[in-house]
Amino acid sequence: MRIGQLAETVGLPTSTIRFYEQKGLMPAADRTAKGYRKYTAEAVERLKMIKFATSLGFALDDLPGLFASGEGLDHEQVMAHLQDRTAEINHLLNTLTRQKTQMEYLTQRLGELWRAGHCMSACELDGLLSELSTTK
């Protein structure tokens, strides 16, 4: 199939497919006598794997290590990358949970102060933020 057909099949722009070839994520396509790129079913599968991996948050730079010598997937590398990505997500979730708690506390505390007619100075606000970072 030609690049336009491949793009339509996998739901990617042709420019993205060319970019993936340049980055080495896709093997170079065979060419027809007229110079058109010619793709096989393996190209469809490879692009689907790339789309799936990026949907999980993997960076394009992480992907070459997942493919073993241009064929199939390197299962050990996939597992290692999945475990690393899971750890990154857990760290991010912990950070976001802490920030959410801090924002809720700050919203509640400032609301109380402002309803009482007290507008905090920059120094007082800095103290509140310091208190927040050490207690929450």
CSV table of N, CA and C in Angstrom, one decimal, residues 13-130:
chain,number,residue,atom,x,y,z
A,13,PRO,N,-1.3,11.4,9.9
A,13,PRO,CA,-0.9,12.1,8.7
A,13,PRO,C,0.3,11.5,8.1
A,14,THR,N,0.4,11.7,6.8
A,14,THR,CA,1.5,11.1,6.0
A,14,THR,C,2.8,11.8,6.5
A,15,SER,N,2.8,13.0,6.9
A,15,SER,CA,4.0,13.7,7.5
A,15,SER,C,4.5,13.0,8.7
A,16,THR,N,3.6,12.5,9.6
A,16,THR,CA,4.0,11.8,10.8
A,16,THR,C,4.7,10.5,10.4
A,17,ILE,N,4.2,9.8,9.4
A,17,ILE,CA,4.8,8.5,9.0
A,17,ILE,C,6.2,8.8,8.5
A,18,ARG,N,6.3,9.8,7.7
A,18,ARG,CA,7.7,10.2,7.2
A,18,ARG,C,8.6,10.6,8.3
A,19,PHE,N,8.1,11.3,9.3
A,19,PHE,CA,8.9,11.7,10.5
A,19,PHE,C,9.3,10.5,11.2
A,20,TYR,N,8.4,9.5,11.4
A,20,TYR,CA,8.8,8.3,12.1
A,20,TYR,C,9.9,7.5,11.4
A,21,GLU,N,9.8,7.5,10.1
A,21,GLU,CA,10.9,6.9,9.3
A,21,GLU,C,12.2,7.6,9.5
A,22,GLN,N,12.2,8.9,9.5
A,22,GLN,CA,13.4,9.7,9.7
A,22,GLN,C,14.0,9.5,11.1
A,23,LYS,N,13.1,9.3,12.1
A,23,LYS,CA,13.6,9.0,13.5
A,23,LYS,C,14.0,7.6,13.7
A,24,GLY,N,13.8,6.7,12.7
A,24,GLY,CA,14.2,5.3,12.8
A,24,GLY,C,13.2,4.5,13.5
A,25,LEU,N,12.0,5.0,13.8
A,25,LEU,CA,10.9,4.2,14.4
A,25,LEU,C,10.3,3.3,13.4
A,26,MET,N,10.4,3.6,12.2
A,26,MET,CA,9.8,2.8,11.1
A,26,MET,C,11.0,2.4,10.2
A,27,PRO,N,11.0,1.1,9.7
A,27,PRO,CA,12.1,0.8,8.8
A,27,PRO,C,11.8,1.6,7.5
A,28,ALA,N,12.8,1.9,6.7
A,28,ALA,CA,12.6,2.6,5.5
A,28,ALA,C,11.7,1.8,4.6
A,29,ALA,N,10.8,2.4,3.9
A,29,ALA,CA,9.8,1.7,3.1
A,29,ALA,C,10.5,1.4,1.7
A,30,ASP,N,10.1,0.3,1.2
A,30,ASP,CA,10.5,-0.1,-0.2
A,30,ASP,C,9.9,1.0,-1.1
A,31,ARG,N,10.4,1.1,-2.3
A,31,ARG,CA,9.9,2.0,-3.3
A,31,ARG,C,9.5,1.3,-4.5
A,32,THR,N,8.5,1.9,-5.1
A,32,THR,CA,8.0,1.4,-6.4
A,32,THR,C,8.9,1.9,-7.5
A,33,ALA,N,8.8,1.4,-8.7
A,33,ALA,CA,9.6,1.9,-9.8
A,33,ALA,C,9.5,3.4,-10.0
A,34,LYS,N,8.4,4.0,-9.7
A,34,LYS,CA,8.2,5.4,-9.8
A,34,LYS,C,8.6,6.2,-8.5
A,35,GLY,N,9.1,5.5,-7.6
A,35,GLY,CA,9.7,6.2,-6.4
A,35,GLY,C,8.7,6.3,-5.2
A,36,TYR,N,7.5,5.8,-5.4
A,36,TYR,CA,6.5,5.9,-4.3
A,36,TYR,C,6.8,4.9,-3.2
A,37,ARG,N,6.6,5.3,-1.9
A,37,ARG,CA,6.8,4.4,-0.8
A,37,ARG,C,5.8,3.3,-0.9
A,38,LYS,N,6.2,2.1,-0.6
A,38,LYS,CA,5.3,0.9,-0.6
A,38,LYS,C,5.4,0.2,0.7
A,39,TYR,N,4.3,0.1,1.4
A,39,TYR,CA,4.3,-0.5,2.8
A,39,TYR,C,3.5,-1.8,2.8
A,40,THR,N,3.9,-2.6,3.8
A,40,THR,CA,3.3,-3.9,4.0
A,40,THR,C,2.4,-3.8,5.3
A,41,ALA,N,1.8,-5.0,5.6
A,41,ALA,CA,1.0,-5.1,6.8
A,41,ALA,C,1.8,-4.9,8.1
A,42,GLU,N,3.1,-5.2,8.0
A,42,GLU,CA,4.0,-5.0,9.1
A,42,GLU,C,4.1,-3.5,9.5
A,43,ALA,N,4.0,-2.6,8.5
A,43,ALA,CA,4.1,-1.2,8.8
A,43,ALA,C,2.8,-0.7,9.5
A,44,VAL,N,1.7,-1.3,9.2
A,44,VAL,CA,0.5,-1.0,9.9
A,44,VAL,C,0.6,-1.4,11.3
A,45,GLU,N,1.1,-2.6,11.6
A,45,GLU,CA,1.3,-3.1,13.0
A,45,GLU,C,2.3,-2.2,13.7
A,46,ARG,N,3.4,-1.9,13.1
A,46,ARG,CA,4.4,-1.0,13.8
A,46,ARG,C,3.8,0.3,14.2
A,47,LEU,N,3.1,0.9,13.2
A,47,LEU,CA,2.4,2.2,13.5
A,47,LEU,C,1.4,2.1,14.6
A,48,LYS,N,0.7,1.1,14.6
A,48,LYS,CA,-0.3,0.9,15.7
A,48,LYS,C,0.4,0.7,17.1
A,49,MET,N,1.5,0.0,17.1
A,49,MET,CA,2.3,-0.1,18.3
A,49,MET,C,2.8,1.3,18.8
A,50,ILE,N,3.3,2.1,17.8
A,50,ILE,CA,3.8,3.4,18.2
A,50,ILE,C,2.7,4.2,18.7
A,51,LYS,N,1.6,4.2,18.1
A,51,LYS,CA,0.4,5.0,18.6
A,51,LYS,C,0.0,4.6,20.0
A,52,PHE,N,0.0,3.3,20.2
A,52,PHE,CA,-0.4,2.8,21.5
A,52,PHE,C,0.6,3.2,22.6
A,53,ALA,N,1.9,3.1,22.3
A,53,ALA,CA,2.9,3.4,23.2
A,53,ALA,C,2.8,4.9,23.6
A,54,THR,N,2.6,5.8,22.6
A,54,THR,CA,2.6,7.2,22.8
A,54,THR,C,1.3,7.5,23.6
A,55,SER,N,0.2,6.8,23.4
A,55,SER,CA,-1.0,7.0,24.1
A,55,SER,C,-0.8,6.7,25.6
A,56,LEU,N,0.1,5.9,25.9
A,56,LEU,CA,0.4,5.6,27.3
A,56,LEU,C,1.4,6.6,27.9
A,57,GLY,N,1.9,7.5,27.1
A,57,GLY,CA,2.8,8.5,27.6
A,57,GLY,C,4.2,8.3,27.3
A,58,PHE,N,4.6,7.3,26.6
A,58,PHE,CA,6.0,7.1,26.2
A,58,PHE,C,6.4,8.2,25.3
A,59,ALA,N,7.6,8.6,25.4
A,59,ALA,CA,8.2,9.6,24.5
A,59,ALA,C,8.7,8.8,23.3
A,60,LEU,N,8.7,9.5,22.1
A,60,LEU,CA,9.2,8.9,20.9
A,60,LEU,C,10.6,8.4,21.1
A,61,ASP,N,11.4,9.1,21.9
A,61,ASP,CA,12.8,8.7,22.1
A,61,ASP,C,12.9,7.4,22.9
A,62,ASP,N,11.9,7.0,23.6
A,62,ASP,CA,11.9,5.8,24.3
A,62,ASP,C,11.6,4.6,23.4
A,63,LEU,N,11.0,4.8,22.3
A,63,LEU,CA,10.5,3.7,21.5
A,63,LEU,C,11.5,2.9,20.7
A,64,PRO,N,12.6,3.4,20.2
A,64,PRO,CA,13.5,2.6,19.5
A,64,PRO,C,14.0,1.4,20.3
A,65,GLY,N,14.2,1.5,21.6
A,65,GLY,CA,14.6,0.4,22.5
A,65,GLY,C,13.6,-0.7,22.6
A,66,LEU,N,12.4,-0.4,22.3
A,66,LEU,CA,11.3,-1.4,22.5
A,66,LEU,C,11.3,-2.4,21.3
A,67,PHE,N,11.8,-2.0,20.2
A,67,PHE,CA,11.8,-2.9,19.0
A,67,PHE,C,13.1,-3.6,18.9
A,68,ALA,N,13.1,-4.9,19.0
A,68,ALA,CA,14.3,-5.8,18.9
A,68,ALA,C,14.7,-5.9,17.5
A,69,SER,N,15.9,-5.4,17.2
A,69,SER,CA,16.5,-5.5,15.8
A,69,SER,C,15.5,-5.3,14.7
A,70,GLY,N,14.7,-4.3,14.8
A,70,GLY,CA,13.8,-4.0,13.7
A,70,GLY,C,12.6,-5.0,13.5
A,71,GLU,N,12.6,-6.0,14.3
A,71,GLU,CA,11.5,-7.0,14.2
A,71,GLU,C,10.8,-7.1,15.6
A,72,GLY,N,9.5,-7.2,15.6
A,72,GLY,CA,8.8,-7.5,16.8
A,72,GLY,C,9.2,-6.6,18.0
A,73,LEU,N,8.8,-7.0,19.2
A,73,LEU,CA,9.1,-6.2,20.4
A,73,LEU,C,10.1,-7.0,21.2
A,74,ASP,N,10.9,-6.2,21.9
A,74,ASP,CA,11.8,-6.8,22.9
A,74,ASP,C,11.0,-6.9,24.2
A,75,HIS,N,10.6,-8.0,24.6
A,75,HIS,CA,9.7,-8.1,25.7
A,75,HIS,C,10.3,-7.6,27.0
A,76,GLU,N,11.6,-7.9,27.2
A,76,GLU,CA,12.2,-7.4,28.5
A,76,GLU,C,12.2,-5.9,28.5
A,77,GLN,N,12.5,-5.3,27.4
A,77,GLN,CA,12.6,-3.8,27.3
A,77,GLN,C,11.2,-3.2,27.5
A,78,VAL,N,10.2,-3.9,26.9
A,78,VAL,CA,8.8,-3.4,27.1
A,78,VAL,C,8.4,-3.4,28.6
A,79,MET,N,8.7,-4.5,29.3
A,79,MET,CA,8.4,-4.7,30.7
A,79,MET,C,9.1,-3.6,31.5
A,80,ALA,N,10.4,-3.4,31.2
A,80,ALA,CA,11.2,-2.4,31.9
A,80,ALA,C,10.6,-1.0,31.7
A,81,HIS,N,10.3,-0.7,30.5
A,81,HIS,CA,9.7,0.6,30.2
A,81,HIS,C,8.3,0.8,30.9
A,82,LEU,N,7.5,-0.3,30.9
A,82,LEU,CA,6.2,-0.2,31.5
A,82,LEU,C,6.4,0.0,33.0
A,83,GLN,N,7.3,-0.7,33.6
A,83,GLN,CA,7.6,-0.5,35.1
A,83,GLN,C,8.1,0.9,35.4
A,84,ASP,N,9.0,1.4,34.5
A,84,ASP,CA,9.5,2.8,34.7
A,84,ASP,C,8.4,3.8,34.5
A,85,ARG,N,7.5,3.6,33.5
A,85,ARG,CA,6.4,4.6,33.3
A,85,ARG,C,5.4,4.5,34.4
A,86,THR,N,5.2,3.3,34.9
A,86,THR,CA,4.2,3.2,36.1
A,86,THR,C,4.8,4.0,37.3
A,87,ALA,N,6.1,3.9,37.5
A,87,ALA,CA,6.7,4.6,38.6
A,87,ALA,C,6.6,6.1,38.4
A,88,GLU,N,6.8,6.6,37.2
A,88,GLU,CA,6.7,8.0,36.9
A,88,GLU,C,5.3,8.5,37.1
A,89,ILE,N,4.3,7.7,36.7
A,89,ILE,CA,2.9,8.0,36.9
A,89,ILE,C,2.5,8.1,38.4
A,90,ASN,N,3.0,7.1,39.2
A,90,ASN,CA,2.8,7.1,40.6
A,90,ASN,C,3.4,8.3,41.3
A,91,HIS,N,4.6,8.7,40.9
A,91,HIS,CA,5.2,9.9,41.4
A,91,HIS,C,4.4,11.1,41.1
A,92,LEU,N,4.0,11.2,39.8
A,92,LEU,CA,3.1,12.3,39.4
A,92,LEU,C,1.8,12.4,40.2
A,93,LEU,N,1.2,11.3,40.3
A,93,LEU,CA,-0.1,11.2,41.1
A,93,LEU,C,0.2,11.7,42.6
A,94,ASN,N,1.3,11.3,43.2
A,94,ASN,CA,1.5,11.7,44.5
A,94,ASN,C,1.8,13.2,44.6
A,95,THR,N,2.5,13.7,43.6
A,95,THR,CA,2.7,15.2,43.6
A,95,THR,C,1.4,15.9,43.4
A,96,LEU,N,0.6,15.5,42.4
A,96,LEU,CA,-0.7,16.1,42.2
A,96,LEU,C,-1.6,16.1,43.4
A,97,THR,N,-1.6,14.9,44.1
A,97,THR,CA,-2.5,14.8,45.2
A,97,THR,C,-2.0,15.8,46.3
A,98,ARG,N,-0.7,15.9,46.5
A,98,ARG,CA,-0.2,16.8,47.5
A,98,ARG,C,-0.6,18.3,47.1
A,99,GLN,N,-0.4,18.6,45.9
A,99,GLN,CA,-0.7,20.0,45.4
A,99,GLN,C,-2.2,20.2,45.5
A,100,LYS,N,-3.0,19.2,45.2
A,100,LYS,CA,-4.5,19.4,45.4
A,100,LYS,C,-4.8,19.7,46.8
A,101,THR,N,-4.3,18.9,47.7
A,101,THR,CA,-4.5,19.2,49.2
A,101,THR,C,-4.1,20.6,49.6
A,102,GLN,N,-2.9,21.0,49.1
A,102,GLN,CA,-2.4,22.3,49.4
A,102,GLN,C,-3.3,23.4,48.9
A,103,MET,N,-3.8,23.2,47.7
A,103,MET,CA,-4.7,24.2,47.0
A,103,MET,C,-6.0,24.3,47.8
A,104,GLU,N,-6.6,23.1,48.2
A,104,GLU,CA,-7.8,23.1,48.9
A,104,GLU,C,-7.6,23.9,50.3
A,105,TYR,N,-6.5,23.6,51.0
A,105,TYR,CA,-6.3,24.2,52.2
A,105,TYR,C,-6.1,25.8,52.0
A,106,LEU,N,-5.3,26.1,51.0
A,106,LEU,CA,-5.1,27.5,50.7
A,106,LEU,C,-6.4,28.3,50.4
A,107,THR,N,-7.2,27.6,49.6
A,107,THR,CA,-8.5,28.2,49.2
A,107,THR,C,-9.4,28.4,50.4
A,108,GLN,N,-9.4,27.4,51.3
A,108,GLN,CA,-10.3,27.5,52.5
A,108,GLN,C,-9.7,28.6,53.4
A,109,ARG,N,-8.4,28.6,53.6
A,109,ARG,CA,-7.8,29.5,54.6
A,109,ARG,C,-7.9,31.0,54.1
A,110,LEU,N,-7.6,31.2,52.8
A,110,LEU,CA,-7.8,32.6,52.3
A,110,LEU,C,-9.2,33.0,52.3
A,111,GLY,N,-10.1,32.1,52.0
A,111,GLY,CA,-11.5,32.5,52.0
A,111,GLY,C,-12.0,32.9,53.4
A,112,GLU,N,-11.5,32.2,54.4
A,112,GLU,CA,-11.9,32.6,55.8
A,112,GLU,C,-11.3,34.0,56.1
A,113,LEU,N,-10.0,34.2,55.8
A,113,LEU,CA,-9.4,35.5,56.1
A,113,LEU,C,-10.1,36.6,55.3
A,114,TRP,N,-10.4,36.4,54.1
A,114,TRP,CA,-10.9,37.5,53.3
A,114,TRP,C,-12.4,37.8,53.7
A,115,ARG,N,-13.1,36.8,54.1
A,115,ARG,CA,-14.5,37.0,54.6
A,115,ARG,C,-14.4,37.8,55.9
A,116,ALA,N,-13.4,37.6,56.7
A,116,ALA,CA,-13.2,38.3,58.0
A,116,ALA,C,-12.6,39.7,57.7
A,117,GLY,N,-12.4,40.1,56.4
A,117,GLY,CA,-12.0,41.4,56.1
A,117,GLY,C,-10.5,41.6,56.2
A,118,HIS,N,-9.7,40.5,56.3
A,118,HIS,CA,-8.3,40.6,56.4
A,118,HIS,C,-7.6,40.3,55.0
A,119,CYS,N,-7.0,41.3,54.4
A,119,CYS,CA,-6.3,41.1,53.2
A,119,CYS,C,-4.8,40.9,53.5
A,120,MET,N,-4.3,39.8,53.2
A,120,MET,CA,-2.9,39.4,53.6
A,120,MET,C,-1.9,40.2,52.8
A,121,SER,N,-0.8,40.6,53.5
A,121,SER,CA,0.4,41.2,52.9
A,121,SER,C,1.2,40.1,52.2
A,122,ALA,N,2.1,40.5,51.4
A,122,ALA,CA,3.0,39.5,50.7
A,122,ALA,C,3.7,38.7,51.7
A,123,CYS,N,4.2,39.3,52.8
A,123,CYS,CA,4.9,38.6,53.8
A,123,CYS,C,4.0,37.6,54.5
A,124,GLU,N,2.8,38.0,54.9
A,124,GLU,CA,1.9,37.0,55.5
A,124,GLU,C,1.5,35.9,54.6
A,125,LEU,N,1.3,36.2,53.3
A,125,LEU,CA,1.0,35.1,52.3
A,125,LEU,C,2.2,34.2,52.2
A,126,ASP,N,3.4,34.7,52.2
A,126,ASP,CA,4.6,33.9,52.1
A,126,ASP,C,4.7,32.9,53.4
A,127,GLY,N,4.3,33.5,54.5
A,127,GLY,CA,4.3,32.7,55.7
A,127,GLY,C,3.3,31.6,55.7
A,128,LEU,N,2.1,31.9,55.1
A,128,LEU,CA,1.0,30.9,54.9
A,128,LEU,C,1.5,29.8,54.0
A,129,LEU,N,2.2,30.2,52.9
A,129,LEU,CA,2.7,29.2,52.0
A,129,LEU,C,3.8,28.3,52.6
A,130,SER,N,4.6,28.9,53.4
A,130,SER,CA,5.6,28.1,54.1
A,130,SER,C,5.0,27.2,55.1
